[in-house]
Coordinates of C-alpha atoms and ligand atoms in Angstrom, one line a residue:
M11 CA 98.8 83.8 98.1
P12 CA 99.9 87.5 97.7
A13 CA 102.2 86.7 94.7
P14 CA 99.5 86.5 92.0
C15 CA 98.0 89.6 93.4
M16 CA 101.0 91.9 93.3
S17 CA 101.4 92.7 89.7
V18 CA 97.6 93.1 89.3
C19 CA 97.5 95.3 92.4
W20 CA 100.3 97.5 91.3
S21 CA 98.6 98.0 87.9
L22 CA 95.3 98.7 89.6
Q23 CA 96.9 101.2 92.0
L24 CA 98.5 103.0 89.1
V25 CA 95.1 103.2 87.3
L26 CA 93.5 104.3 90.5
F27 CA 96.0 107.1 90.9
L28 CA 95.3 108.3 87.4
L29 CA 91.6 108.1 88.0
Q30 CA 91.9 110.1 91.1
L31 CA 93.8 112.7 89.2
L32 CA 90.9 112.8 86.8
G33 CA 88.5 113.4 89.7
Q34 CA 86.5 110.3 88.8
R35 CA 84.9 107.9 91.2
K36 CA 87.4 106.0 93.2
V37 CA 87.7 102.3 93.8
L38 CA 89.8 100.7 96.4
A39 CA 92.6 99.2 94.4
D40 CA 93.8 96.1 96.0
C41 CA 93.0 92.7 94.6
G42 CA 89.8 93.3 92.8
C43 CA 87.1 91.9 95.1
N44 CA 86.4 95.2 96.9
D45 CA 83.4 97.3 96.1
A46 CA 83.4 100.6 94.4
N47 CA 83.2 103.4 96.8
R48 CA 81.2 106.5 96.5
G49 CA 83.6 109.4 96.0
G50 CA 82.7 111.2 92.9
H51 CA 79.4 112.5 94.3
S52 CA 80.1 116.1 95.2
E53 CA 77.4 116.0 97.8
S54 CA 78.6 112.8 99.5
T55 CA 80.5 114.4 102.3
S56 CA 77.6 116.3 103.8
H57 CA 75.0 114.0 102.5
H58 CA 75.1 111.0 104.7
G59 CA 75.6 112.7 108.0
A60 CA 72.8 115.1 107.5
A61 CA 70.6 112.4 105.9
F62 CA 70.9 110.2 108.9
K63 CA 70.7 113.0 111.5
Y64 CA 67.4 114.2 110.1
S65 CA 66.0 110.8 109.1
R66 CA 62.9 109.5 110.6
E67 CA 64.5 106.6 112.3
A68 CA 67.1 108.8 113.9
N69 CA 64.4 111.0 115.4
E70 CA 61.8 108.4 116.2
P71 CA 60.8 108.4 119.9
E72 CA 62.1 105.3 121.7
S73 CA 58.6 104.6 122.9
S74 CA 57.2 104.1 119.4
K75 CA 59.5 101.3 118.6
K76 CA 57.6 98.7 120.6
T77 CA 60.6 96.4 120.6
T78 CA 60.6 93.8 123.3
Q79 CA 63.7 92.1 124.7
A80 CA 62.4 88.9 123.3
Q81 CA 62.2 90.4 119.8
V82 CA 65.7 91.8 120.1
Y83 CA 67.3 88.5 120.9
D84 CA 65.1 86.5 118.5
Q85 CA 67.3 84.9 115.8
M86 CA 70.5 85.7 117.8
V87 CA 72.9 83.5 119.7
L88 CA 74.6 84.4 122.9
L89 CA 78.3 83.9 122.4
P90 CA 80.4 83.2 125.5
S91 CA 83.1 85.6 126.8
G92 CA 86.5 84.4 125.8
V93 CA 90.0 85.1 124.5
F94 CA 91.0 84.4 120.9
S95 CA 93.7 85.1 118.3
M96 CA 92.5 87.8 116.1
G97 CA 94.2 88.2 112.7
T98 CA 97.0 85.9 111.6
N99 CA 100.7 85.7 111.4
E100 CA 100.4 84.2 108.0
P101 CA 98.6 86.9 106.1
A102 CA 97.4 85.9 102.6
I103 CA 96.9 89.6 101.8
P104 CA 99.3 91.5 104.0
Q105 CA 98.4 95.0 102.7
D106 CA 94.9 94.5 104.2
G107 CA 96.4 94.5 107.7
E108 CA 95.6 90.8 108.5
S109 CA 98.6 90.5 110.8
P110 CA 99.8 90.3 113.4
A111 CA 97.8 87.7 115.3
R112 CA 96.9 89.2 118.7
R113 CA 95.1 88.0 121.7
V114 CA 91.8 89.6 122.2
N115 CA 89.5 89.3 125.2
L116 CA 85.8 89.7 124.6
D117 CA 82.8 90.0 126.9
S118 CA 79.8 87.8 126.1
F119 CA 77.6 89.2 123.4
Y120 CA 74.7 88.4 121.1
M121 CA 75.2 87.9 117.3
D122 CA 72.6 87.5 114.6
I123 CA 72.4 84.0 113.4
Y124 CA 71.9 85.1 109.8
E125 CA 72.8 88.0 107.6
V126 CA 69.9 90.5 107.6
S127 CA 67.5 89.4 104.9
N128 CA 65.4 91.5 102.5
K129 CA 62.4 90.4 104.5
E130 CA 63.8 91.8 107.7
F131 CA 65.0 95.0 106.0
A132 CA 61.5 95.5 104.5
K133 CA 60.0 95.4 108.0
F134 CA 62.4 98.1 109.0
V135 CA 61.6 100.3 106.0
K136 CA 57.9 99.8 106.5
A137 CA 58.1 100.7 110.2
T138 CA 60.4 103.7 109.8
G139 CA 60.1 105.0 106.2
H140 CA 63.9 104.7 106.0
V141 CA 65.3 105.6 102.6
T142 CA 68.6 104.0 101.9
E143 CA 71.6 106.1 100.7
A144 CA 71.6 104.2 97.4
E145 CA 68.0 105.4 96.9
K146 CA 69.0 109.0 97.8
F147 CA 72.0 109.0 95.6
G148 CA 69.9 107.4 92.8
D149 CA 72.4 104.7 92.0
S150 CA 74.6 101.9 93.4
F151 CA 77.4 99.7 92.2
V152 CA 76.4 96.4 90.5
F153 CA 78.6 93.6 89.2
E154 CA 78.5 93.7 85.4
G155 CA 77.8 90.0 85.0
L156 CA 74.4 90.4 86.6
I157 CA 73.2 93.4 84.7
S158 CA 70.7 93.0 81.7
E159 CA 71.8 94.2 78.3
D160 CA 69.1 96.8 78.4
V161 CA 70.4 98.4 81.6
K162 CA 74.0 98.1 80.5
S163 CA 73.3 100.0 77.2
N164 CA 72.4 103.0 79.3
I165 CA 75.6 103.1 81.3
H166 CA 78.3 105.2 79.9
Q167 CA 80.5 105.5 83.0
A168 CA 82.7 102.6 84.1
V169 CA 85.4 102.2 86.7
A170 CA 88.6 101.5 84.7
A171 CA 90.4 99.9 87.6
A172 CA 87.6 97.4 88.2
P173 CA 85.5 97.3 85.1
W174 CA 83.1 94.7 86.5
W175 CA 81.6 97.3 88.8
L176 CA 79.1 99.6 87.1
P177 CA 77.2 102.4 88.7
V178 CA 73.6 101.6 87.9
K179 CA 70.9 104.2 88.1
G180 CA 68.0 102.9 90.1
A181 CA 69.9 100.0 91.6
N182 CA 69.1 99.7 95.3
W183 CA 68.0 97.1 97.8
R184 CA 64.6 96.6 96.1
H185 CA 66.2 96.4 92.7
P186 CA 69.6 94.8 93.2
E187 CA 70.6 94.6 89.5
G188 CA 68.9 97.8 88.4
P189 CA 65.3 99.0 87.7
D190 CA 64.4 95.9 85.7
S191 CA 65.2 93.5 88.7
N192 CA 63.3 92.9 91.9
I193 CA 63.6 90.8 95.1
S194 CA 60.2 89.1 95.1
D195 CA 61.8 85.7 94.9
R196 CA 64.7 86.7 97.2
M197 CA 63.1 87.9 100.4
D198 CA 65.2 85.3 102.3
H199 CA 68.4 86.5 100.7
P200 CA 70.7 89.1 102.3
V201 CA 69.7 92.7 101.8
L202 CA 72.2 94.3 99.5
H203 CA 73.0 97.9 98.5
V204 CA 72.9 99.1 102.1
S205 CA 75.5 101.5 103.2
W206 CA 77.2 101.4 106.7
N207 CA 74.8 104.2 107.7
D208 CA 71.8 102.3 106.5
A209 CA 73.0 99.2 108.4
S210 CA 73.6 101.1 111.6
A211 CA 70.1 102.6 111.4
F212 CA 68.6 99.1 111.0
C213 CA 70.5 97.7 113.9
K214 CA 69.6 100.7 116.1
W215 CA 65.9 100.3 115.2
A216 CA 66.1 96.6 116.1
G217 CA 67.5 97.5 119.5
K218 CA 70.9 96.2 118.4
R219 CA 74.2 97.5 117.0
L220 CA 76.8 96.5 114.4
P221 CA 79.4 94.1 115.7
T222 CA 82.9 95.3 116.3
E223 CA 85.5 93.7 113.9
A224 CA 86.8 91.7 116.9
E225 CA 83.3 90.4 117.7
W226 CA 82.7 89.6 114.1
E227 CA 85.9 87.6 113.8
Y228 CA 85.4 85.8 117.1
A229 CA 81.9 84.9 115.9
C230 CA 83.3 83.8 112.5
R231 CA 85.8 81.4 114.1
G232 CA 83.1 79.5 115.9
G233 CA 85.3 78.5 118.8
L234 CA 88.2 77.2 116.6
E235 CA 91.7 78.6 117.0
N236 CA 93.8 79.8 114.1
R237 CA 91.7 78.3 111.3
L238 CA 91.2 79.9 107.9
F239 CA 87.5 79.3 107.7
P240 CA 84.6 79.0 110.2
W241 CA 84.8 75.2 109.9
G242 CA 88.5 74.6 109.6
N243 CA 91.4 74.9 107.1
K244 CA 90.0 73.1 104.1
L245 CA 87.7 75.0 101.8
Q246 CA 85.8 72.0 100.7
P247 CA 86.1 69.2 103.2
K248 CA 85.2 65.9 101.5
G249 CA 84.2 68.0 98.5
E250 CA 81.4 69.7 100.3
H251 CA 80.7 73.4 99.7
L252 CA 80.3 75.2 103.0
A253 CA 80.0 78.8 101.8
N254 CA 78.7 80.8 98.8
V255 CA 81.8 81.9 96.9
W256 CA 82.8 82.0 93.2
Q257 CA 83.8 78.8 91.2
G258 CA 85.3 79.2 87.8
E259 CA 87.2 82.1 86.3
F260 CA 86.7 85.5 87.8
P261 CA 85.2 87.7 86.5
T262 CA 84.1 86.0 83.3
Q263 CA 82.8 82.6 84.3
N264 CA 80.9 81.6 87.5
T265 CA 79.9 77.9 87.3
G266 CA 77.8 78.2 90.4
E267 CA 79.0 74.8 91.5
D268 CA 78.1 75.6 95.1
G269 CA 74.5 76.1 94.0
Y270 CA 74.5 79.9 93.6
V271 CA 75.9 82.3 91.1
Q272 CA 74.4 85.2 93.1
T273 CA 73.4 85.4 96.7
S274 CA 71.9 82.4 98.5
P275 CA 69.2 82.4 101.2
V276 CA 70.7 83.5 104.5
T277 CA 69.9 80.1 105.9
A278 CA 71.9 78.2 103.2
F279 CA 74.9 76.0 104.0
S280 CA 75.9 74.8 107.4
A281 CA 76.2 76.7 110.6
N282 CA 79.6 77.1 112.3
G283 CA 80.4 76.0 115.8
Y284 CA 78.5 79.0 117.3
G285 CA 75.4 78.2 115.2
L286 CA 76.0 81.2 112.8
Y287 CA 75.4 81.0 109.0
N288 CA 77.2 82.5 106.1
M289 CA 79.8 84.3 108.1
V290 CA 82.1 83.9 105.1
G291 CA 80.8 84.3 101.6
N292 CA 77.3 85.2 100.4
A293 CA 77.3 88.9 101.4
W294 CA 80.2 91.0 102.8
E295 CA 79.2 92.3 106.3
W296 CA 79.8 95.7 107.7
T297 CA 81.3 96.1 111.2
S298 CA 81.4 99.1 113.4
D299 CA 85.2 99.7 113.3
W300 CA 87.0 102.3 111.3
W301 CA 89.6 100.9 109.0
N302 CA 93.2 100.8 109.9
T303 CA 95.9 98.4 108.7
H304 CA 98.3 98.7 111.6
H305 CA 97.5 96.8 114.8
T306 CA 99.3 96.4 118.1
A307 CA 100.4 92.9 119.0
D308 CA 99.5 93.6 122.6
E309 CA 96.7 91.7 124.2
T310 CA 93.5 93.8 124.3
T311 CA 90.0 93.7 125.8
N312 CA 86.9 94.5 123.8
P313 CA 88.7 96.5 121.1
K314 CA 86.6 98.9 119.1
G315 CA 89.1 99.9 116.4
P316 CA 90.4 103.4 115.7
S317 CA 88.4 106.4 117.1
S318 CA 88.0 107.9 113.6
G319 CA 88.8 107.2 110.0
K320 CA 87.6 107.4 106.4
D321 CA 86.5 103.8 105.7
K322 CA 84.6 101.2 107.7
V323 CA 85.7 97.6 108.0
K324 CA 83.8 94.9 106.2
K325 CA 84.3 91.2 106.8
G326 CA 83.7 87.7 105.3
G327 CA 83.9 88.2 101.5
S328 CA 81.0 87.4 99.2
Y329 CA 79.6 85.3 96.5
M330 CA 81.9 87.2 94.2
C331 CA 85.1 86.1 95.9
H332 CA 87.5 83.7 94.2
K333 CA 90.9 82.7 95.5
S334 CA 92.6 84.1 92.4
Y335 CA 91.3 87.5 92.9
C336 CA 89.8 88.0 96.4
Y337 CA 90.9 85.4 98.8
R338 CA 88.9 87.2 101.5
Y339 CA 86.4 84.5 102.5
R340 CA 88.6 83.8 105.6
C341 CA 87.9 84.9 109.1
A342 CA 91.1 87.0 109.4
A343 CA 90.5 88.7 106.0
R344 CA 89.2 92.2 105.9
S345 CA 88.4 95.0 103.5
Q346 CA 86.9 98.5 103.6
N347 CA 84.5 100.9 102.1
T348 CA 83.4 104.5 102.9
P349 CA 80.3 104.5 105.2
D350 CA 78.0 105.8 102.4
S351 CA 79.1 103.1 99.8
S352 CA 76.8 100.4 98.7
A353 CA 77.1 97.5 96.2
S354 CA 75.5 94.3 95.0
N355 CA 77.6 92.1 97.3
L356 CA 77.5 94.0 100.6
G357 CA 75.2 93.5 103.5
F358 CA 75.4 93.1 107.3
R359 CA 74.2 91.4 110.4
C360 CA 73.7 92.9 113.9
A361 CA 75.1 92.2 117.3
A362 CA 73.9 93.2 120.8
S363 CA 75.7 93.6 124.1
A364 CA 74.8 90.9 126.7
V365 CA 74.3 93.4 129.5
Ligands
CA447 CA1 78.5 80.7 94.5
CA448 CA1 78.5 86.8 104.9

């Protein structure tokens, strides 16, 4: 699958380089399904660390959380310990570091059954007063096809390498497509426009943590070995849609044949072998690992990724992914964003250690 990407990627990378020279916002220039990163905000480097360090949730006394063990493990499944093949020796997008396949041993752990929904995130915000980074920055990236003409007319900055991503003032988790949108009829959809820092804060508040990339991929595979998708190798077995991705021509035409042109409820489609929903498609999901594209083929146990880095790993692809542009709705696929980035197709779910 890399062939159709290569010329586009090369062009995007050239444009990216020119953009960086111009000091403008940066996007990760691979095959187009990745989100715009924050980078042009001069305050971004010091912003998120300090913002989190002094945020209410970071300083909240443990005793005030009133979280019981039963609440922590509500809506989670306990995955068995095991060994699996992480990554693939047949990478569709080699530059993402999908290969090599390597044996990974994992301890048993809990995984959220669903992506974190707007409803769940609203509880967190109500309890802690958490203000997301998109709200602090005052904007977030939104897919152009979802923005009203009114909002669009006020945007004068675009990202040349990925023109379908527009920085929209007032876009945040409560207003996913900008100020004139809301989530009142989407409370059971995945929360969007949450940065890695926001996602980490939520999981900590819930008595959980973000999954490692290895845990996420193990969970995605649902007990199957070396399959592309959580259910097997065929995207639509017997014609059935099993995930929320893009049908039609990206980025101009989304037929919504799977039932959704945007996000779906977190409960939509079928669960995988571990009882987990929407591991691929719907919203991208943050993991705790720093991004790196070089992996040892050695067998490892409970890997946690590099000790430091610039970007965090996200997994699973989103409703915006199409095979022609972003064939990343596979368990081995991966992409990355800076920890303070947010966008209209990026969410998360939490994990928890079993002991
Ligand atoms: Ca769809
Ligand atoms: Ca997902």
